[in-house]
Short mmCIF file of C-alpha atoms in Angstrom, two decimals:
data_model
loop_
_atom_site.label_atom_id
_atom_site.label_comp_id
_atom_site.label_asym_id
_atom_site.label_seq_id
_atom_site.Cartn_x
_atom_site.Cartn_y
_atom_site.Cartn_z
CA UNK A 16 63.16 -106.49 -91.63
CA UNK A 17 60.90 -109.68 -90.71
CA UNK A 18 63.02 -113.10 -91.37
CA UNK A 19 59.44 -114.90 -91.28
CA UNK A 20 61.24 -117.90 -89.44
CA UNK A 21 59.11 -120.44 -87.91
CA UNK A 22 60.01 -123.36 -85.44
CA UNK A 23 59.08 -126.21 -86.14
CA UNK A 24 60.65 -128.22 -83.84
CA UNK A 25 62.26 -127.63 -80.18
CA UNK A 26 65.84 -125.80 -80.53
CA UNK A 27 65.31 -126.60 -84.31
CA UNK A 28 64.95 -123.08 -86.26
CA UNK A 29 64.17 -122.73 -90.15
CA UNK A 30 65.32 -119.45 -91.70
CA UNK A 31 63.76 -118.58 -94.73
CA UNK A 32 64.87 -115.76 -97.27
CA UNK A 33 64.90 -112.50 -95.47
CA UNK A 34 61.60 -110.63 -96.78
CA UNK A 35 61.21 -106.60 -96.23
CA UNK A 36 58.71 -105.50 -93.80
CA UNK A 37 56.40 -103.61 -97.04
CA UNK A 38 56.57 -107.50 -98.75
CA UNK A 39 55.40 -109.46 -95.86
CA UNK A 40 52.62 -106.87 -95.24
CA UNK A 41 51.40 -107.01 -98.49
CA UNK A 42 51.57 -111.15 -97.99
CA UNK A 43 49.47 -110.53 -94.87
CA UNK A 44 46.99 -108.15 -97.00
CA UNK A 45 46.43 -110.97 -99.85
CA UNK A 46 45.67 -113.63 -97.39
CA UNK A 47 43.60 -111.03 -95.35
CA UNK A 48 41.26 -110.40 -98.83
CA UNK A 49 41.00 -114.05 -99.86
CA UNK A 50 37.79 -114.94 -100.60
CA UNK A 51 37.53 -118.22 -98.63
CA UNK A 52 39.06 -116.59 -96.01
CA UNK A 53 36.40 -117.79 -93.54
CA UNK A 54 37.99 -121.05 -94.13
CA UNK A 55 39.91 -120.94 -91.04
CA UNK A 56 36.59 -119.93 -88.84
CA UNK A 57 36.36 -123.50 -87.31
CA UNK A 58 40.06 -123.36 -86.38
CA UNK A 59 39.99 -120.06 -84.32
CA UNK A 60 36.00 -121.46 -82.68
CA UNK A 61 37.82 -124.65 -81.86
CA UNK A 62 41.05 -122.39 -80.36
CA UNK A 63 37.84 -119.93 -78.44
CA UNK A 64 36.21 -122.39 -77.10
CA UNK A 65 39.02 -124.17 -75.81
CA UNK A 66 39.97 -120.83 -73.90
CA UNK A 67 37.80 -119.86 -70.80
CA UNK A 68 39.29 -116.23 -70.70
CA UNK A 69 37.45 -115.30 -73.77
CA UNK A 70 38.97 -112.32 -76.51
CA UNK A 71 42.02 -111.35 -73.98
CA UNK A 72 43.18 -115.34 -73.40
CA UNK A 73 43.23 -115.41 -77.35
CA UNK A 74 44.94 -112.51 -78.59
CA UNK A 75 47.61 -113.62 -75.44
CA UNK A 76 47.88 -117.28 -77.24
CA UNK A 77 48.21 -115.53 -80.75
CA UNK A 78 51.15 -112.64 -79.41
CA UNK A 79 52.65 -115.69 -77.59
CA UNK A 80 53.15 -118.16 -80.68
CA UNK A 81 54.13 -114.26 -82.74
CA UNK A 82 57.08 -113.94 -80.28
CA UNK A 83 58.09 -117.84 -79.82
CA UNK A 84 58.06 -118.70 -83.36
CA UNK A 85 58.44 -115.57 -85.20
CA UNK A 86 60.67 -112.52 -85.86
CA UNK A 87 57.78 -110.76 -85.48
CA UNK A 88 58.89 -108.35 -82.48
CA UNK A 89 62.48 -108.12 -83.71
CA UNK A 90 62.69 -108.65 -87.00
CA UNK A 91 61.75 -105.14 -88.32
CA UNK A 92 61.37 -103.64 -84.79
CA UNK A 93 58.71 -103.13 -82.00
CA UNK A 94 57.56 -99.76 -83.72
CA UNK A 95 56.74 -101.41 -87.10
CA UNK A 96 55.49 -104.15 -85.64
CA UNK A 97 52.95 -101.88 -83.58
CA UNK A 98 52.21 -99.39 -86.54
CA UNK A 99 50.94 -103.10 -88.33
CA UNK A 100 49.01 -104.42 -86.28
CA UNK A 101 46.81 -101.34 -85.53
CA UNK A 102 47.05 -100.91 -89.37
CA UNK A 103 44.91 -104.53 -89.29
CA UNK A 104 43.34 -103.61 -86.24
CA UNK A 105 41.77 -100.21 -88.21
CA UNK A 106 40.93 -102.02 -91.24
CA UNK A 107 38.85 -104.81 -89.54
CA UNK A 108 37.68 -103.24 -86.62
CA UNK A 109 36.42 -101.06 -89.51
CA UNK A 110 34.46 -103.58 -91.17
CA UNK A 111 33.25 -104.76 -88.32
CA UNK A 112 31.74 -101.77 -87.21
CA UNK A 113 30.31 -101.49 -90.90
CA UNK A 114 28.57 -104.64 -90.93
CA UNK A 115 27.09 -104.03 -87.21
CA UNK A 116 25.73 -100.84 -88.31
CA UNK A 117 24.04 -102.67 -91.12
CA UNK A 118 22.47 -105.75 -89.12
CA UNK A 119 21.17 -102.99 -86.87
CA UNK A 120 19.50 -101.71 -89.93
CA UNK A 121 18.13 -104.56 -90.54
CA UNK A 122 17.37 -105.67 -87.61
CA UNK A 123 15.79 -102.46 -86.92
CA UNK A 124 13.91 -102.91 -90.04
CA UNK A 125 12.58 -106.11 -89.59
CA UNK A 126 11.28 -104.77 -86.33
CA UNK A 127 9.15 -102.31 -87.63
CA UNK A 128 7.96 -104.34 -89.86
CA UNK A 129 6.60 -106.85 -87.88
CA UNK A 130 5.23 -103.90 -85.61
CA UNK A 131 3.01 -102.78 -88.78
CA UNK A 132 2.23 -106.41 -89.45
CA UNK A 133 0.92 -106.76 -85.51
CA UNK A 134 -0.60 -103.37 -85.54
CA UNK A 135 -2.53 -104.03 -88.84
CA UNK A 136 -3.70 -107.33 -87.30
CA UNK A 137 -4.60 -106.04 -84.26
CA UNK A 138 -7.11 -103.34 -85.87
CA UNK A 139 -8.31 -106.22 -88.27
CA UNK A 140 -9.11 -108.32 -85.28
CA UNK A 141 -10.45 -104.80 -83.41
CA UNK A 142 -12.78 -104.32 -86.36
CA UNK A 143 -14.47 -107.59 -86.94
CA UNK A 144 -15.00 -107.18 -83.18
CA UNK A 145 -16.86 -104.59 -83.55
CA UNK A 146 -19.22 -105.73 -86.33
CA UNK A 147 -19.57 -108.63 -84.21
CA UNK A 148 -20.20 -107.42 -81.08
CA UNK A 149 -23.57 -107.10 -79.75
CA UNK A 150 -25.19 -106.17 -76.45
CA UNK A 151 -22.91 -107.37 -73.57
CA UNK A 152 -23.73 -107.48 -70.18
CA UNK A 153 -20.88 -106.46 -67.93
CA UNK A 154 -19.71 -108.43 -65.25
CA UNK A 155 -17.88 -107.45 -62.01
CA UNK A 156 -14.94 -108.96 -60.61
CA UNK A 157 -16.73 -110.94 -58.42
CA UNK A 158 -19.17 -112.26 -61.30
CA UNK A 159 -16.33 -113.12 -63.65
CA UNK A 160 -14.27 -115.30 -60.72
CA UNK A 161 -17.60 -116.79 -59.58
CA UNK A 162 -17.79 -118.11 -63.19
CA UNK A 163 -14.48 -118.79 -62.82
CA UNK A 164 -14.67 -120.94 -60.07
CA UNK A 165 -17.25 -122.73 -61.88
CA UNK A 166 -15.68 -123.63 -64.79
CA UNK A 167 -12.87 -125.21 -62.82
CA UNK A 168 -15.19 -127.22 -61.12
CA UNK A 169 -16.94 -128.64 -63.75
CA UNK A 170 -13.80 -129.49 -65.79
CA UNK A 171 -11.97 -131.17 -62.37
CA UNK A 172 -15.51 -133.19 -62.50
CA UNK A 173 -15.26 -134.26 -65.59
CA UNK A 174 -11.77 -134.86 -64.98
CA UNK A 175 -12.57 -137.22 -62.38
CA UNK A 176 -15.23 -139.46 -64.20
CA UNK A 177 -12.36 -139.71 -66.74
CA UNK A 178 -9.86 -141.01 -64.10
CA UNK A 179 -12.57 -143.55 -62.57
CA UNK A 180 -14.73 -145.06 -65.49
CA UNK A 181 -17.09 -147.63 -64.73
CA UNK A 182 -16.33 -151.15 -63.90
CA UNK A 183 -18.25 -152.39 -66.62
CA UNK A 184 -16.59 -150.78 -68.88
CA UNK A 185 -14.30 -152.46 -71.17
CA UNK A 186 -10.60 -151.09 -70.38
CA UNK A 187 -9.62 -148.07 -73.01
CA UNK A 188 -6.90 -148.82 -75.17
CA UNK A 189 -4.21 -146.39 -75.47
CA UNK A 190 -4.11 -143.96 -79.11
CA UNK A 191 -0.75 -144.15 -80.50
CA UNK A 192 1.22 -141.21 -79.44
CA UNK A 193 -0.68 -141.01 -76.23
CA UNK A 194 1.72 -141.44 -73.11
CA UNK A 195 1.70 -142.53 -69.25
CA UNK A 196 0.78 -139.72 -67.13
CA UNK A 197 3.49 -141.06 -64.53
CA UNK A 198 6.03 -140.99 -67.78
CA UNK A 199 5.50 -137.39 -68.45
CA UNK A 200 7.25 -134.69 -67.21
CA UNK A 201 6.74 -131.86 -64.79
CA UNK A 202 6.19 -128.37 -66.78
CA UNK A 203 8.79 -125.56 -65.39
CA UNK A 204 7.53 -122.57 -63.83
CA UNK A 205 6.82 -121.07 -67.54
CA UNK A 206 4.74 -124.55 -68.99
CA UNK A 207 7.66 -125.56 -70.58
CA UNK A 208 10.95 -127.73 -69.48
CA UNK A 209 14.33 -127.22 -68.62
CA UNK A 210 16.53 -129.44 -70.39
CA UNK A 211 20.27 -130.39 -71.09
CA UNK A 212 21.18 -128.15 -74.20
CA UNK A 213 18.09 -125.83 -73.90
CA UNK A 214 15.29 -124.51 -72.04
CA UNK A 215 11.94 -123.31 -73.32
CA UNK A 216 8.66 -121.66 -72.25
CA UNK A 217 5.21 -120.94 -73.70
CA UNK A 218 1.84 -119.25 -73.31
CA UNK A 219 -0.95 -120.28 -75.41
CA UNK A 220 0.39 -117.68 -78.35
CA UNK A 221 4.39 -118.18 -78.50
CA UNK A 222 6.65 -120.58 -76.90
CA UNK A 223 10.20 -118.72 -76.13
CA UNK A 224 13.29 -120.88 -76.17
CA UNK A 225 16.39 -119.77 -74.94
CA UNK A 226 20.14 -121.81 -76.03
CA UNK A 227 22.69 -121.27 -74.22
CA UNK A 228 26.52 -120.75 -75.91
CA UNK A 229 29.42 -122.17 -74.22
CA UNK A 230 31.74 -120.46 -76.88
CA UNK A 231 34.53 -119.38 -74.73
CA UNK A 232 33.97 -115.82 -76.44
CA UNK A 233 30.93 -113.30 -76.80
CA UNK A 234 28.77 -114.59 -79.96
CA UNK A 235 27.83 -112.11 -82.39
CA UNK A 236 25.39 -112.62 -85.04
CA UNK A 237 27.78 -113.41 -87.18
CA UNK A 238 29.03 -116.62 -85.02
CA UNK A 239 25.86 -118.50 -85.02
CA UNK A 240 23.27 -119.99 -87.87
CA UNK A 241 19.52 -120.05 -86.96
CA UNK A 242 16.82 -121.46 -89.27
CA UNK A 243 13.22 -120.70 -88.85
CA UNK A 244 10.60 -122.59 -90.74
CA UNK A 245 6.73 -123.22 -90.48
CA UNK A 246 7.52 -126.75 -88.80
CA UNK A 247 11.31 -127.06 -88.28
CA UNK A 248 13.83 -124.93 -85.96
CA UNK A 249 17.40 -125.07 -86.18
CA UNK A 250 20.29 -123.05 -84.20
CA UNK A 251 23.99 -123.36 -83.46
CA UNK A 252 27.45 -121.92 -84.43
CA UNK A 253 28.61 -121.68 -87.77
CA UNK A 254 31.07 -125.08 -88.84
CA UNK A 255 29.71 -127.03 -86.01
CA UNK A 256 26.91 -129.49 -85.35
CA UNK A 257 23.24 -127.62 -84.59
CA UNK A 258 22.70 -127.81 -81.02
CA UNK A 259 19.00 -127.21 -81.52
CA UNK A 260 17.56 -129.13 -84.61
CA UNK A 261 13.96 -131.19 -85.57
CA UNK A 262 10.40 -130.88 -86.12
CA UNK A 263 8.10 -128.64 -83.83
CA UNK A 264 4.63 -130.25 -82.18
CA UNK A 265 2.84 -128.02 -84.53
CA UNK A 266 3.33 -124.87 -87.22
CA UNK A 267 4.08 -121.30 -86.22
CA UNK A 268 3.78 -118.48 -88.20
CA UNK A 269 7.77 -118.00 -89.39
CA UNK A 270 6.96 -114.05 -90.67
CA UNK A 271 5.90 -113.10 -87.19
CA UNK A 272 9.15 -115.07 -85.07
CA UNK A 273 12.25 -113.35 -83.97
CA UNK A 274 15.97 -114.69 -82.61
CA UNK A 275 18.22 -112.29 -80.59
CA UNK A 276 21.88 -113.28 -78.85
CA UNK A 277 21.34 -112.56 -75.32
CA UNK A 278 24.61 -111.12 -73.70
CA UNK A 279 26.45 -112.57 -76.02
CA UNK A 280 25.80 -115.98 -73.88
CA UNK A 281 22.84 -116.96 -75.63
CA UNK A 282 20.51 -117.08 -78.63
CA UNK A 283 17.21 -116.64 -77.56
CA UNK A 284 13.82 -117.15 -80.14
CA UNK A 285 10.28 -116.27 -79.85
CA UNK A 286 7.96 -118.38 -81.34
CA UNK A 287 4.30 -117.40 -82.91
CA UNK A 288 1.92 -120.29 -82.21
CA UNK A 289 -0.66 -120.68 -85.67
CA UNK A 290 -3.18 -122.54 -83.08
CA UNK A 291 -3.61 -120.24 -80.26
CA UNK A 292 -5.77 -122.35 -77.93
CA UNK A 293 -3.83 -125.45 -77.27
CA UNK A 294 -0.67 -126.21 -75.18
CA UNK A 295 2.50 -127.97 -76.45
CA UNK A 296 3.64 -131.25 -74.75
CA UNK A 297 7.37 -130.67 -75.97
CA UNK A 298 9.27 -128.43 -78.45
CA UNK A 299 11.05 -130.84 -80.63
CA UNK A 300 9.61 -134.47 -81.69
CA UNK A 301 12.15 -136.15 -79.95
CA UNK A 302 11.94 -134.35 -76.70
CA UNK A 303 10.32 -135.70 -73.47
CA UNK A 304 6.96 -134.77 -72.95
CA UNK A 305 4.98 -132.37 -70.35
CA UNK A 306 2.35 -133.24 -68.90
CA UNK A 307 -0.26 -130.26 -70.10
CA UNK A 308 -2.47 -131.12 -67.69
CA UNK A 309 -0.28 -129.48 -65.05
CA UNK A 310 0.20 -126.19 -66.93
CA UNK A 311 -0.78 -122.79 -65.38
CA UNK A 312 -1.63 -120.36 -67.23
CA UNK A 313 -1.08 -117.38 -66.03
CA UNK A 314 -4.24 -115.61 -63.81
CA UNK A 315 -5.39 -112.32 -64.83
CA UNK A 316 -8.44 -109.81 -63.46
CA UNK A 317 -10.82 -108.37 -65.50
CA UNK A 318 -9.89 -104.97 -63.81
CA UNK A 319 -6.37 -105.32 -65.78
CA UNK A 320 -7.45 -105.56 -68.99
CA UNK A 321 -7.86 -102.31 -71.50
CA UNK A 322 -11.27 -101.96 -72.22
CA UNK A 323 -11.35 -103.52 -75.58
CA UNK A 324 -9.84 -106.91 -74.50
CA UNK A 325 -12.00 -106.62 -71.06
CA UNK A 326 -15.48 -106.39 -73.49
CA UNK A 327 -14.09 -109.12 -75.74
CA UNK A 328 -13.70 -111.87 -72.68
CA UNK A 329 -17.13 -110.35 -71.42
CA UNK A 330 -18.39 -111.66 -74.58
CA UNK A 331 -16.96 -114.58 -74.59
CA UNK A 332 -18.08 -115.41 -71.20
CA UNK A 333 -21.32 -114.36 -71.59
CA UNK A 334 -21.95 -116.82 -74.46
CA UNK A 335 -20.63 -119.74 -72.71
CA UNK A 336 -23.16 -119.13 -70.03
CA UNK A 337 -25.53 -118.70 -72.34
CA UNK A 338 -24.49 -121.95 -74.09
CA UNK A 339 -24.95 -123.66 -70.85
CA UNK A 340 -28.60 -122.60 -69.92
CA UNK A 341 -29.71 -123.49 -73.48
CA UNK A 342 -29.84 -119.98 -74.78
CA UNK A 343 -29.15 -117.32 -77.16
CA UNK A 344 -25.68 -116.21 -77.87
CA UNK A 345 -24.84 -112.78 -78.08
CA UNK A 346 -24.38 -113.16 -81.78
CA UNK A 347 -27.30 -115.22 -81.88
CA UNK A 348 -29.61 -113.03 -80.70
CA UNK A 349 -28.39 -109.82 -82.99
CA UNK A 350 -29.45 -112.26 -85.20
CA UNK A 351 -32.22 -113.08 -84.27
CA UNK A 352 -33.25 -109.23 -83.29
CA UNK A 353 -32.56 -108.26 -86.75
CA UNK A 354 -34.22 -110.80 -88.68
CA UNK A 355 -37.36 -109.61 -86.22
CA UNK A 356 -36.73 -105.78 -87.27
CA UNK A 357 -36.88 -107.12 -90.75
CA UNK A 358 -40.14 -109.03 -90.24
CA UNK A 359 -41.73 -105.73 -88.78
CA UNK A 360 -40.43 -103.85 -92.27
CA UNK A 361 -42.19 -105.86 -94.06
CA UNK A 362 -45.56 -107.31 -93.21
CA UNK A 363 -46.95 -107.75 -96.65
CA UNK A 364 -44.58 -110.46 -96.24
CA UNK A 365 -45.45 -114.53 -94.81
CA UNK A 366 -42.74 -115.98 -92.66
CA UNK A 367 -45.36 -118.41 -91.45
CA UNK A 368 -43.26 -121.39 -93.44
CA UNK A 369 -39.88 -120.33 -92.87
CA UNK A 370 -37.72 -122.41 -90.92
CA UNK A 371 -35.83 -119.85 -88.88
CA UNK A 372 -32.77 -121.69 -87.32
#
């Protein structure tokens, strides 16, 4: 039989009645189904984090105050203290493996959905492609980096004239918000920045930001809280202050971002940009800023592309030459070719006063 005596004090023992082993385990299987049972959660994070050797260290503290403090060992014997504890064991480890199996689900779920949602976008975006696309004229490698080369010469020369403005001119004042190149900082190797509590990347379509855990323990899903709004991101453990929180540079779209725990170290979140053709100076409002004129994207052939997104920067390219020599785009000119098909159709008809832009 357990005594359930507890010291309090050194050398100082307190005996309580003596309570039969079947009594104290249904004590221990009340508390064990009270509701607000989570109510000791920030005790036993405070007690993890505080111990480097993770799960083992823990369950060593807990056996350790068990057979210090407690008749726990003695009281009703080493067998029925064993056959209780993996009765516990069985009945959370149970639970836990439920609820895993079920964020799986979900998670698996939630993948798939956002699969169909990307798929259906994709062949929305493939199919007003194709009603847009007209004639292209392929380029070779060669053709594409020559243009290349000449976009990035034009914009360092416009750069430049920026940098040195005329002597007459009357000094620029600065727009609120705007900041001292020599006050901004250096992107890190993914256009982003390394700082203290987090470290995030970006491309021109999602910024990635990975948080690091120092929870003494493996997180689970369970462990953490992570909010996700069209302007606002939020992430840390549960019953303690967010170690991510504030207001993003601009809005993402929330349906299409993700969070997963990375090793159990880490909470890592992806990040679907709403604008896809600018670069953010900083994640949060109150975070230094990059300076975006240092970013680089990353380089890509033509040759690497499938053939669908190959035609579509064909296209693209192909009307900012055309831009540039005071011509036609290729939308322009289906235009154009159709309204002259039209004109041909009909020549009982006078187009002699229409304005044809």
């Amino acid at each position: 039989m357990f005594s359930s005596r507890f010291s309090q004090q050194p050398n100082v023992d307190i005996y309580f009645p003596t309570l039969e082993f079947t009594f104290l385990d249904k004590i221990m299987h009340n508390i064990s189904e009270m509701p607000d049972y989570e109510r000791f959660d920030s005790v036993f994070l405070s007690l993890a984090q505080q111990l480097r050797g993770g799960v083992p260290e823990m369950l060593d503290v807990i056996f350790e105050f068990l057979s210090r403090k407690t008749d726990f060992y003695s009281g009703a014997g080493v067998d029925q203290a064993r056959t209780l504890l993996l009765e516990k064991f069985d009945k959370h480890g149970g639970k836990a493996m439920k609820e895993a199996e079920e964020a799986k689900k979900r998670k698996e779920e939630q993948e798939k959905k956002l699969a169909e949602r990307r798929a259906a976008q994709k062949a929305k975006e493939e199919e007003e492609f194709r009603n847009s696309a007209a004639q292209v004229v392929e380029l070779t490698d060669e053709e594409a980096a020559a243009f290349e080369r000449e976009q990035l010469a034009k914009k360092k020369k416009e750069a430049a004239e920026e940098e040195s403005p005329s002597s007459s001119e009357p000094p620029v004042e600065k727009k609120d918000g705007e900041e001292e190149e020599s006050n901004l900082m250096k992107p890190n190797s993914g256009n982003g920045a390394d700082l203290a509590k987090y470290q995030w990347t970006q491309t021109l379509q999602e910024v990635e930001v990975r948080v690091p855990i120092n929870a003494g323990f493996a997180i689970k899903a369970r462990d953490v809280v992570v909010k996700i709004e069209k302007t606002h991101v939020s992430v840390g453990l549960k019953n303690q202050p967010p170690i991510l929180h504030g207001k993003l540079p601009a809005a993402i779209k929330v349906e299409n971002c993700n969070w997963v725990i990375e090793n159990g170290k880490a909470i890592v979140l992806t990040l679907e940009k709403i604008n896809d053709m600018e670069w953010w100076n900083r994640l949060m409002d109150s975070d230094p800023a990059i300076n975006t004129k240092e970013v680089k994207p990353e380089n890509s052939k033509l040759s690497d592309l499938d053939g669908e997104t190959r035609a579509m920067v064909e296209k693209m390219m192909y009307d900012q030459r055309q831009k540039e020599m005071g011509l036609p785009t290729s939308d322009e000119k289906k235009k154009h070719d159709m309204l002259q098909q039209f004109m041909k159709q009909h020549p009982e008809m006078d187009f002699s006063n229409a304005k044809i832009g």
